[in-house]
Coordinates of C-alpha atoms and ligand atoms in Angstrom, one line a residue:
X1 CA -42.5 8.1 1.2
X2 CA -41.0 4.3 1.7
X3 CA -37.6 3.9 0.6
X4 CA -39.0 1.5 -1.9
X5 CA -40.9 4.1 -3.5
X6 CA -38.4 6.6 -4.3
X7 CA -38.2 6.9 -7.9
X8 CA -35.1 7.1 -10.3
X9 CA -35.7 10.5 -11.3
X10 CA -35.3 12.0 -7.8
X11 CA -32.5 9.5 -6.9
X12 CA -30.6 11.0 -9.9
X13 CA -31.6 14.8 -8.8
X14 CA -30.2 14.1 -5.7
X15 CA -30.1 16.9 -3.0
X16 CA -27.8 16.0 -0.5
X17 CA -24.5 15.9 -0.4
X18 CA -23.0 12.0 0.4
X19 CA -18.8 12.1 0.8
X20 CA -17.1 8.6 1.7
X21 CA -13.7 9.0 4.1
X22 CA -11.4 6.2 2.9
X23 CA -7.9 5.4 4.4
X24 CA -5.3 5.8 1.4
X25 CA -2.8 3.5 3.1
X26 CA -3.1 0.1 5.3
X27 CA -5.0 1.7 7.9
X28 CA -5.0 2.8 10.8
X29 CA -4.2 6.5 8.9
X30 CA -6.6 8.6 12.0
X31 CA -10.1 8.0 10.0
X32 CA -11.7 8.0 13.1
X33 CA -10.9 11.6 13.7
X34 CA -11.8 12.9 10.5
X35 CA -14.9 11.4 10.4
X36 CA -16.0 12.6 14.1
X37 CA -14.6 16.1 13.4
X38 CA -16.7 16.2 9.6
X39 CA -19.7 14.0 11.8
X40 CA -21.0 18.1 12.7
X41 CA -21.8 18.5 9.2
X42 CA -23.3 15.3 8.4
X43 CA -26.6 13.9 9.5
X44 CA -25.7 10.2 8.9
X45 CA -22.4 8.2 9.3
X46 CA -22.9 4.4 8.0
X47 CA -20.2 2.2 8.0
X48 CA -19.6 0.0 5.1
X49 CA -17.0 -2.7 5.5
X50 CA -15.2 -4.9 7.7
X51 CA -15.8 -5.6 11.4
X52 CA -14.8 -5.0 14.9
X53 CA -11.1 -5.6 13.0
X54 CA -11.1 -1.7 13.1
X55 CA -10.0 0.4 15.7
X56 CA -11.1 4.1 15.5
X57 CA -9.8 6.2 17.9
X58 CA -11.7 9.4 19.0
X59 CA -10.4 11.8 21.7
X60 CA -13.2 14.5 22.5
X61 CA -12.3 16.6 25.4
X62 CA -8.9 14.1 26.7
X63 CA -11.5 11.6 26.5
X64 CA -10.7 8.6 24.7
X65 CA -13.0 6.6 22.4
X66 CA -12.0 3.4 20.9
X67 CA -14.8 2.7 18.6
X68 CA -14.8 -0.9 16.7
X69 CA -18.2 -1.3 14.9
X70 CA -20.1 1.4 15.4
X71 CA -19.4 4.4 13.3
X72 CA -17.6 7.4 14.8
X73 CA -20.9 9.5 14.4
X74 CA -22.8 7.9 17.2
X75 CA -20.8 10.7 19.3
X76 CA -22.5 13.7 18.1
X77 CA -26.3 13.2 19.5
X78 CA -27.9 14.7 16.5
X79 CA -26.1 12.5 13.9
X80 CA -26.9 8.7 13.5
X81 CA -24.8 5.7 13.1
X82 CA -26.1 3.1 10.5
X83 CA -23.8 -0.6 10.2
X84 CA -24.4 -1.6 6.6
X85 CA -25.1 -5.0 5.2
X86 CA -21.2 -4.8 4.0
X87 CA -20.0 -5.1 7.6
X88 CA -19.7 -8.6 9.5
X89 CA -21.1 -8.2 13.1
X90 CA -20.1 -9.8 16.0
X91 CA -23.3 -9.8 18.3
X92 CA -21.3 -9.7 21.6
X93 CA -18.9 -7.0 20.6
X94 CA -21.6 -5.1 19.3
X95 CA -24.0 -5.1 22.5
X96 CA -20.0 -4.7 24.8
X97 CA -19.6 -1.8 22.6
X98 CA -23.0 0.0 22.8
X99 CA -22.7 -0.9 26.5
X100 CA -19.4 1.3 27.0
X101 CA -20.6 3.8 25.0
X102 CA -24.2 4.5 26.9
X103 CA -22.3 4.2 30.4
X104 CA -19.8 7.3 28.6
X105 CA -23.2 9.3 28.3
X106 CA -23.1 8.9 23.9
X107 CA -26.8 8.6 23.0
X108 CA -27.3 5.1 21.1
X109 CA -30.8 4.0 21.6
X110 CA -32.8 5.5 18.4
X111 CA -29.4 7.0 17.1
X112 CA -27.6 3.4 15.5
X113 CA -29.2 1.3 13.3
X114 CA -27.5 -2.2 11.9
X115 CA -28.6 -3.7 8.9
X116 CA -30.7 -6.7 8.7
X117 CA -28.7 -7.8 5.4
X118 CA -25.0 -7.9 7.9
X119 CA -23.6 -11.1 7.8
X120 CA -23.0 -12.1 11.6
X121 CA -19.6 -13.3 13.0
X122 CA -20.1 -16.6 15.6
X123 CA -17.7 -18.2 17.5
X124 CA -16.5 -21.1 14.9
X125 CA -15.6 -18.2 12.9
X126 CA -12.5 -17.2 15.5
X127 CA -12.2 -20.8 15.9
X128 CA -11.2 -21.7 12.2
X129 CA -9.3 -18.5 11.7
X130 CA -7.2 -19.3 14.9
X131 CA -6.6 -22.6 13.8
X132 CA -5.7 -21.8 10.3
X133 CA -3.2 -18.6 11.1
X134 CA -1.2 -21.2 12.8
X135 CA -1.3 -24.2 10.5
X136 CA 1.6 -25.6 9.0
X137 CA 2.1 -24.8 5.1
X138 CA -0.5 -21.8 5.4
X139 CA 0.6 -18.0 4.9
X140 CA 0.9 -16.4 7.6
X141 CA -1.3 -13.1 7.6
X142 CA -0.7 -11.8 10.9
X143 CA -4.7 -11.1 11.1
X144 CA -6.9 -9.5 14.2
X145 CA -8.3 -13.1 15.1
X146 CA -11.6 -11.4 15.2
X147 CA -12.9 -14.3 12.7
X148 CA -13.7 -11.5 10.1
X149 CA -11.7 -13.8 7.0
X150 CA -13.9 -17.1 7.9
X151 CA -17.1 -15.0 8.6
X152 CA -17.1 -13.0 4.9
X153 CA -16.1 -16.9 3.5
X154 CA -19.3 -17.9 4.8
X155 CA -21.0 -15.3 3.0
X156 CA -19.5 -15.7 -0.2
X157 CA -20.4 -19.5 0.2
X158 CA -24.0 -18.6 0.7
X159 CA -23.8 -20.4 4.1
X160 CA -23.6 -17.4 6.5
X161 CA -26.0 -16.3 9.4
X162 CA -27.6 -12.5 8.8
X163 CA -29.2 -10.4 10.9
X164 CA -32.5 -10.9 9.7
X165 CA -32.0 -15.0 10.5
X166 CA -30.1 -14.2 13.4
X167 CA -33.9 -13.0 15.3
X168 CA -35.6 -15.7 14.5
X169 CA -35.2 -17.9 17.0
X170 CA -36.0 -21.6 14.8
X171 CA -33.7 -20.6 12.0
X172 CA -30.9 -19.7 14.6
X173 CA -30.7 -23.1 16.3
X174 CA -31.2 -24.6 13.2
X175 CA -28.6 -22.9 11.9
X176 CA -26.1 -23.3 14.9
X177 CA -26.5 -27.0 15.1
X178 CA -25.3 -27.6 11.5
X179 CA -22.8 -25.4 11.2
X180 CA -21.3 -26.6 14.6
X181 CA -21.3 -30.1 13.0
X182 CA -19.9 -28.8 9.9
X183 CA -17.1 -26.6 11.5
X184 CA -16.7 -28.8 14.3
X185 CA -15.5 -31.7 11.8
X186 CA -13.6 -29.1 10.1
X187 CA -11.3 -27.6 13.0
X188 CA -11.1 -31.1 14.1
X189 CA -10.0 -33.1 10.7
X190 CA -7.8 -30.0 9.6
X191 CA -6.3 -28.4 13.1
X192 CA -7.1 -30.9 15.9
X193 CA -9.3 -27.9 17.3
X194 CA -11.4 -28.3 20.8
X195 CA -15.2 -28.8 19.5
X196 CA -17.7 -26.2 20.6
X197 CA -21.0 -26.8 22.0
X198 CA -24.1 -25.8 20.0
X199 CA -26.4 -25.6 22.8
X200 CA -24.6 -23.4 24.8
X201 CA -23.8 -20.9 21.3
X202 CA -27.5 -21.3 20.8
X203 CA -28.1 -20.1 24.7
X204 CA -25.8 -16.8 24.3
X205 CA -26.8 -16.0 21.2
X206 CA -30.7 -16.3 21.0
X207 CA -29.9 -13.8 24.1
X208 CA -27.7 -11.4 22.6
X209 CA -30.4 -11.4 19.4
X210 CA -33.3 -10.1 21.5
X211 CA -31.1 -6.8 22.7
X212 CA -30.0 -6.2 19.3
X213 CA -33.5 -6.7 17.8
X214 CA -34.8 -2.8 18.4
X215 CA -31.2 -1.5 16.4
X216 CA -31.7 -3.9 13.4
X217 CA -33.6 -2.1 10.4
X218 CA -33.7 -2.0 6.4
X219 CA -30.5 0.4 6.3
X220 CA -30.4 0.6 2.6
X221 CA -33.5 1.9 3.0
X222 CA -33.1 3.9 5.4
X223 CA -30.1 5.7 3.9
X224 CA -31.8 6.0 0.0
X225 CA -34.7 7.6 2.0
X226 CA -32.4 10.4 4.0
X227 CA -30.6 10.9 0.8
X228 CA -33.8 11.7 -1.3
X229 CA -34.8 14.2 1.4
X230 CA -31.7 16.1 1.4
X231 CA -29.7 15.3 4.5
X232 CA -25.8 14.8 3.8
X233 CA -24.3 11.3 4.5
X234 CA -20.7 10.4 5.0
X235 CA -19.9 6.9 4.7
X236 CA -16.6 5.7 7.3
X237 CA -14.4 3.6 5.5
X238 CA -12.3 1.1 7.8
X239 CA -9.0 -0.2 6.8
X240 CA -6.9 1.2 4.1
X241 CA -6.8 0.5 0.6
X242 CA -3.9 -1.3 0.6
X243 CA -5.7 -4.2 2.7
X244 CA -8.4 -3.9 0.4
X245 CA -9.4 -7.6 -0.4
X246 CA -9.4 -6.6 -4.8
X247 CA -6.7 -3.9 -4.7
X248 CA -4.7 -4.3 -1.6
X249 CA -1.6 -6.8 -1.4
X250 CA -3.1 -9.9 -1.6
X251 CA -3.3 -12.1 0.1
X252 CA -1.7 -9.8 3.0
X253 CA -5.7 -7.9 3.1
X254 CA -8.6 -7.9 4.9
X255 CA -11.5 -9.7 3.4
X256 CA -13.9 -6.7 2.5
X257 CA -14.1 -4.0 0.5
X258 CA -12.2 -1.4 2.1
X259 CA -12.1 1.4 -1.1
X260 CA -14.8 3.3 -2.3
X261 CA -15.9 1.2 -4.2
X262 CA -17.4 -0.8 -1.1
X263 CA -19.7 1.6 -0.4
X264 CA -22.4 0.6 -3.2
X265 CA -22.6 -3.0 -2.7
X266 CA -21.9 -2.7 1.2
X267 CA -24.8 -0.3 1.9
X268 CA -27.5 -0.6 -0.8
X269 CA -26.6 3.3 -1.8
X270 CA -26.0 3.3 -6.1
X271 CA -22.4 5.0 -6.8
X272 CA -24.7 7.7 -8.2
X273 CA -25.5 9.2 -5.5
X274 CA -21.4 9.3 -3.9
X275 CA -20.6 13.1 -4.2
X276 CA -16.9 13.2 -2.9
X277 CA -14.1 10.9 -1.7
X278 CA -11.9 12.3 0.8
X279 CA -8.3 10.0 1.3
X280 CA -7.2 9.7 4.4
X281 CA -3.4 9.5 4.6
X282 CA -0.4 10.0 7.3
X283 CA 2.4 12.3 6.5
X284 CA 4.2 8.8 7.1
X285 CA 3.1 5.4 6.7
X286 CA 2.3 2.5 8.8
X287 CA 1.2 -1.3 9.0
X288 CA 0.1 -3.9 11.1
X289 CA 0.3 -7.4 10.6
X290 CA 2.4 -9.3 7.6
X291 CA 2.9 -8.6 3.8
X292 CA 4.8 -6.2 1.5
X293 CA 5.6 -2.8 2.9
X294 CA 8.2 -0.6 0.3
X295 CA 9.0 2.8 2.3
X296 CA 9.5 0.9 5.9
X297 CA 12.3 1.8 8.2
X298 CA 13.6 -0.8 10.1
X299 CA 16.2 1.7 12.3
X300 CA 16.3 3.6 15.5
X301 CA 14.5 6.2 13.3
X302 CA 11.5 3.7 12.7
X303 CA 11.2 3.6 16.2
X304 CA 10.9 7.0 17.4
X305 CA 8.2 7.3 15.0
X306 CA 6.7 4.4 16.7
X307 CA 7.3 6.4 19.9
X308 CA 6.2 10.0 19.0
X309 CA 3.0 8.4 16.9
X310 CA 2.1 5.5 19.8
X311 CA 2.1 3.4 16.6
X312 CA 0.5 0.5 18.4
X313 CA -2.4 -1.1 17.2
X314 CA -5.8 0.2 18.9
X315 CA -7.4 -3.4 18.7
X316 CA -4.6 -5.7 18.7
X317 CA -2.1 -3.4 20.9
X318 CA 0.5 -4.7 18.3
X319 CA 3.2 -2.4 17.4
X320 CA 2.7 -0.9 13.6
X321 CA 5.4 -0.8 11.0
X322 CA 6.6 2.6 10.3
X323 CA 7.6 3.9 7.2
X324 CA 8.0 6.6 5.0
X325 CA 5.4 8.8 3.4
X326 CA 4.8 6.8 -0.4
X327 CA 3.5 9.1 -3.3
X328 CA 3.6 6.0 -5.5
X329 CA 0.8 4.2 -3.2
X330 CA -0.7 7.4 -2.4
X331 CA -1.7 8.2 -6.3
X332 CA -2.8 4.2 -6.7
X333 CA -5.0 5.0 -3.9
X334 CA -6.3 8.0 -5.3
X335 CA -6.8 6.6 -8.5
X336 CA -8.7 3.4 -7.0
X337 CA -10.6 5.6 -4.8
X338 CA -11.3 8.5 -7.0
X339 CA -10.0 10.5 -3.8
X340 CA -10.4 14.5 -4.7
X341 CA -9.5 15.4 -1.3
X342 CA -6.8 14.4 1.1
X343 CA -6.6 14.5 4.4
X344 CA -3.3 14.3 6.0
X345 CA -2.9 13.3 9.9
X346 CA -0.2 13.1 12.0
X347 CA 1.8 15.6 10.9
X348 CA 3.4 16.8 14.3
X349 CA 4.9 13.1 14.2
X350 CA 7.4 14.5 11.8
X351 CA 8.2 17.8 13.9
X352 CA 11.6 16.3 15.2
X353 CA 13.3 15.1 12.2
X354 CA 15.8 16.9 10.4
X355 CA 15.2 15.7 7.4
X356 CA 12.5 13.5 5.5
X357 CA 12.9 10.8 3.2
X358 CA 9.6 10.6 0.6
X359 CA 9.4 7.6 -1.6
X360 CA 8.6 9.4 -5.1
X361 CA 9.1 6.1 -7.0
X362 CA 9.7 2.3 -7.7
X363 CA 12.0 0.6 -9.4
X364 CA 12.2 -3.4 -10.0
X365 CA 15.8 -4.7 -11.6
X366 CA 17.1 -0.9 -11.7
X367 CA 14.2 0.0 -14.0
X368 CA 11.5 2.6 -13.3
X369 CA 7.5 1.2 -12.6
X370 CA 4.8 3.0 -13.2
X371 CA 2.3 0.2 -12.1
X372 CA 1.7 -1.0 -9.0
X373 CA 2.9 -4.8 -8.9
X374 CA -0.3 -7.1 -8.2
X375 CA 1.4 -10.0 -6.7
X376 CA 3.3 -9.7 -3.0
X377 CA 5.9 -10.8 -4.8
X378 CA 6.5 -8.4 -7.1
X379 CA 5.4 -5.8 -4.4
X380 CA 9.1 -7.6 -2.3
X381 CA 11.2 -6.9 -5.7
X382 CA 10.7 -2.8 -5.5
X383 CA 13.5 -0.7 -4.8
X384 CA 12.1 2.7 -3.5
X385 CA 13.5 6.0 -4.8
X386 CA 13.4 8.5 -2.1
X387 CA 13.4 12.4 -2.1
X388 CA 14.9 13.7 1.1
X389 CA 13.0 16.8 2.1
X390 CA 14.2 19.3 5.2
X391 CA 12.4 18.5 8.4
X392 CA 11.3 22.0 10.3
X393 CA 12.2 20.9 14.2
X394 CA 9.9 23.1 15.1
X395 CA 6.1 22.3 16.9
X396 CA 3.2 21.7 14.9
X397 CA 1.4 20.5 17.6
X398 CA -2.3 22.3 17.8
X399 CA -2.0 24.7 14.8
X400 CA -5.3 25.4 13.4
X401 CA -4.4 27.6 10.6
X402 CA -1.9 26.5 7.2
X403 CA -0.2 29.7 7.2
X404 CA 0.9 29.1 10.6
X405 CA 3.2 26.7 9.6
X406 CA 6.7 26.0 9.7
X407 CA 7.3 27.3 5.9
X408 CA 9.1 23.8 5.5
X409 CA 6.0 21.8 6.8
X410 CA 4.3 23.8 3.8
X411 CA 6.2 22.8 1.6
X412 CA 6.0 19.0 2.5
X413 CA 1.9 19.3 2.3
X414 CA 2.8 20.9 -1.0
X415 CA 4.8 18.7 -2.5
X416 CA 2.8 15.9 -1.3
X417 CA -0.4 17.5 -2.8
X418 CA 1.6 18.0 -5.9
X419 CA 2.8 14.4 -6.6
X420 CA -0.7 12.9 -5.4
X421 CA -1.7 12.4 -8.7
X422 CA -4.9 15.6 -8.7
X423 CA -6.0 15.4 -5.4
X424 CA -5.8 18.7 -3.0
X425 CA -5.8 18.4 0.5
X426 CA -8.7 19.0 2.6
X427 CA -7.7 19.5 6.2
X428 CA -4.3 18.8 7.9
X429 CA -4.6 16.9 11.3
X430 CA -2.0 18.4 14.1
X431 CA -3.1 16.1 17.3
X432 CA -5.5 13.9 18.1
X433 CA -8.1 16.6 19.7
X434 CA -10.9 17.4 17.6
X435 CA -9.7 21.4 17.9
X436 CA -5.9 20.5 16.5
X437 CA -7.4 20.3 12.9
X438 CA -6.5 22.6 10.2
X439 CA -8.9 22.6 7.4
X440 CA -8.2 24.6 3.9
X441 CA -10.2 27.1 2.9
X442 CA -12.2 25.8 -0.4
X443 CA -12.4 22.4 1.2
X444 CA -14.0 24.1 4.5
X445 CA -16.1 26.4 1.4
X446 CA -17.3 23.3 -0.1
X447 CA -18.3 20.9 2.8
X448 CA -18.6 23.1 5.9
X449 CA -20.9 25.9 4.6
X450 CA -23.4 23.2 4.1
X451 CA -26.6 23.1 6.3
X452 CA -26.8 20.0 8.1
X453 CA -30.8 19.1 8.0
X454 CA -32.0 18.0 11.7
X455 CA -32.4 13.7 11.8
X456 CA -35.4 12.4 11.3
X457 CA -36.4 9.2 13.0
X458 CA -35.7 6.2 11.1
X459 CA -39.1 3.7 10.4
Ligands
IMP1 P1 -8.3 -9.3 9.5 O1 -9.0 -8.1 9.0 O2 -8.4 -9.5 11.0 O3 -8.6 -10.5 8.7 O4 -6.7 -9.0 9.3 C1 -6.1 -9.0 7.9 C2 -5.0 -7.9 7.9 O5 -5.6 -6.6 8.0 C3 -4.0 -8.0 9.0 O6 -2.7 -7.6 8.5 C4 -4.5 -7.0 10.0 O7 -3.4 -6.5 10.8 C5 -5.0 -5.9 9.1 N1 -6.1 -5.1 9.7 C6 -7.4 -5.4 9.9 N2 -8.0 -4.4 10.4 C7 -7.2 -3.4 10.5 C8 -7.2 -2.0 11.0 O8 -8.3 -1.5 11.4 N3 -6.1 -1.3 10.9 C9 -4.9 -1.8 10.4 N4 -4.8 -3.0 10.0 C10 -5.9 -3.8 10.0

């Protein structure tokens, strides 16, 4: 059966099991992990947003794993990775990424997929972006200068370069020769940027487009087609959904869809067939880059959180903003995202403190909100209320069971679970090792017990 030919009626009676994994915060909340540790029950991980702006970080046996594009499922060899038409791909990270991972042994060749319908990220894209970050009179977003903002503009302004056009090799020169003459006069006019040559783009490129050629496939396709024969996919969100480009605080966001939402448009699978959302949150809260931020700490406290979380960015190497744990952000995201699970990561960061400040609620001009403000502005005006919870100084490092918890590290997962709005939580994260993972009974009933159907090959 084609993927074209799958009718409604067994689209709607669908068999498998899909569940997205979403980061509930600004990012950078330890996705990564989660989805390699579910990837074992999963036969398909597709990523469907953003770029090689994301930084997922995967330890497996003290080896580390920084993975960018390609979703964290490539590392188990019997699950496949698929990069969605949502996703912007930068040709050379890409083939520098698949490179590190086949010289670590990961099997990639007839295991990753990318989707024709990606948009594709090209040098004037960093150009502009570099340009415009640092232009007078602009807002300054404090981005990953990966060109990611520029590229999705060019999609969006039906001028972009896709997979599909990227291959063949008239449209591609075509292609580079005008927009170089376009952006060229652009970065020149606006920012007094160096010019770059088309031939030489044209060169690298048309190269770069015949080793990614055997990857490239209909992916929406491909996924509606594993779906209808029962195998369960997770979809890897990347970013938070704070930096979400609709619900995020704009204009301090990405320029994708990070939430749930993103998954339908940015990989061709209807919302009917999404099972479950899992939100991924720290017990804390961190950013990187500029914009509104209510629960951060500023203080010697800030940075031994910094310290005891390496709260440095896994692209950038930028340190992250640390804050508190924020149940106001965390039920926005839930209610966004339509999160019925939580994860929580990182909770051994917090094994120190003597106590714990949670934000429980905002205030603007003394008076209580119970909307989050849509304008950064607004977002600067809150005045958090904070709860101050006892801290259990006691190691959570490596525990693998809930009831082996500090009883005081219970009761912050329980108090966070009960002011998340309906969510429960799912699996508690207690170092980065695939092992240090707790996960909760009727989560582990409802997503573990499930048979995991052996891959097929893709067409
Ligand atoms: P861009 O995605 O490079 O355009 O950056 C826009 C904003 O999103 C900046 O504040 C970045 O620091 C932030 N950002 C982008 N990707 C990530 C990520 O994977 N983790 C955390 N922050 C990110």
């Amino acid at each position: 059966m084609s993927g074209l030919q799958i009718r409604l009626s067994e689209k709607l009676n669908l068999k498998a099991k899909t569940a997205v994994i979403i980061g509930a915060q600004w990012g950078d909340e330890g996705k990564g992990k989660i989805v390699d540790v579910l990837s074992d029950n999963f036969s398909v991980v597709a990523r469907y947003a953003g770029g090689h702006n994301a930084g997922h970080t995967v330890i497996i046996n003290g080896k580390k794993f920084i993975l960018q594009l390609v979703p964290c499922g490539v590392l188990r060899k019997d699950c496949r990775g698929v990069i969605g038409n949502g996703v912007v791909l930068d040709p050379l990270a890409f083939l520098d990424e698949v490179g590190r991972l086949r010289d670590a042994g990961v099997k990639v060749d007839g295991n990753l997929f990318v989707s024709n319908r990606a948009q594709v990220i090209l040098p004037y894209h960093r150009m502009i972006e570099l340009a415009a970050e640092n232009a007078p009179g602009r807002v300054k977003i404090g981005t990953t200068s990966r060109g990611i903002g520029p590229a999705y503009e060019d999609k969006m302004g039906r001028r972009g370069l896709r997979v599909i056009d990227l291959l063949d090799a008239q449209l591609l020169r075509t292609h580079i020769e005008n927009a170089c003459r376009e952006k060229n006069m652009i970065g020149h006019a606006l920012f007094n940027s160096e010019p770059i040559d088309a031939d030489k783009m044209y060169a690298e490129y048309s190269r770069a487009a015949e080793k990614i050629a055997p990857y490239v496939r209909d992916t929406a396709a491909l996924l509606n087609r594993a779906i209808a024969d029962g195998e369960p996919v997770m979809f890897e969100g990347a970013q938070g959904t704070m930096l979400d480009i609709d619900h995020g605080t704009y204009p301090f966001v990405t320029s994708s869809s990070a939430t749930s939402g993103g998954v339908a448009t940015g990989t061709g699978v209807p919302p009917t067939a999404i099972s479950q959302v899992i939100g991924v949150t720290k017990a804390y809260c961190t950013r990187v880059g500029g914009g509104p931020f209510p629960s951060e700490i500023g203080d010697a406290v800030g940075e031994q959180l910094r310290k005891r979380g390496n709260e440095y960015g896994a692209v950038t190497g930028r340190p992250r903003r640390c804050g508190w744990l924020d149940l106001p952000l965390l039920r926005y995201s839930n209610m966004i995202n339509g999160s019925t699970w939580l994860v929580v990561t990182k909770l051994d960061v917090l094994d120190e403190l003597a106590e714990i400040p949670v934000c429980i609620g905002y205030k603007i001009n003394g008076k209580k909100i119970s909307e989050i403000p849509a304008d950064a502005a607004g977002f600067e005006k809150i005045e958090p209320t904070y709860e101050t919870l006892p801290g259990w100084k006691q190691s959570t490092v490596g525990i693998t069971d809930f009831e082996k918890l500090p009883a005081r590290a219970r009761q912050y997962l329980e108090f966070l679970e009960g002011a998340s709005g309906g969510a429960r939580i799912a699996m508690v994260s207690t170092g980065p090792e695939r092992e240090q993972t707790i996960f909760m009974p009727d989560f582990a009933r409802e997503i573990l017990a499930r048979e995991k159907k052996a891959g097929r090959q893709a067409s």
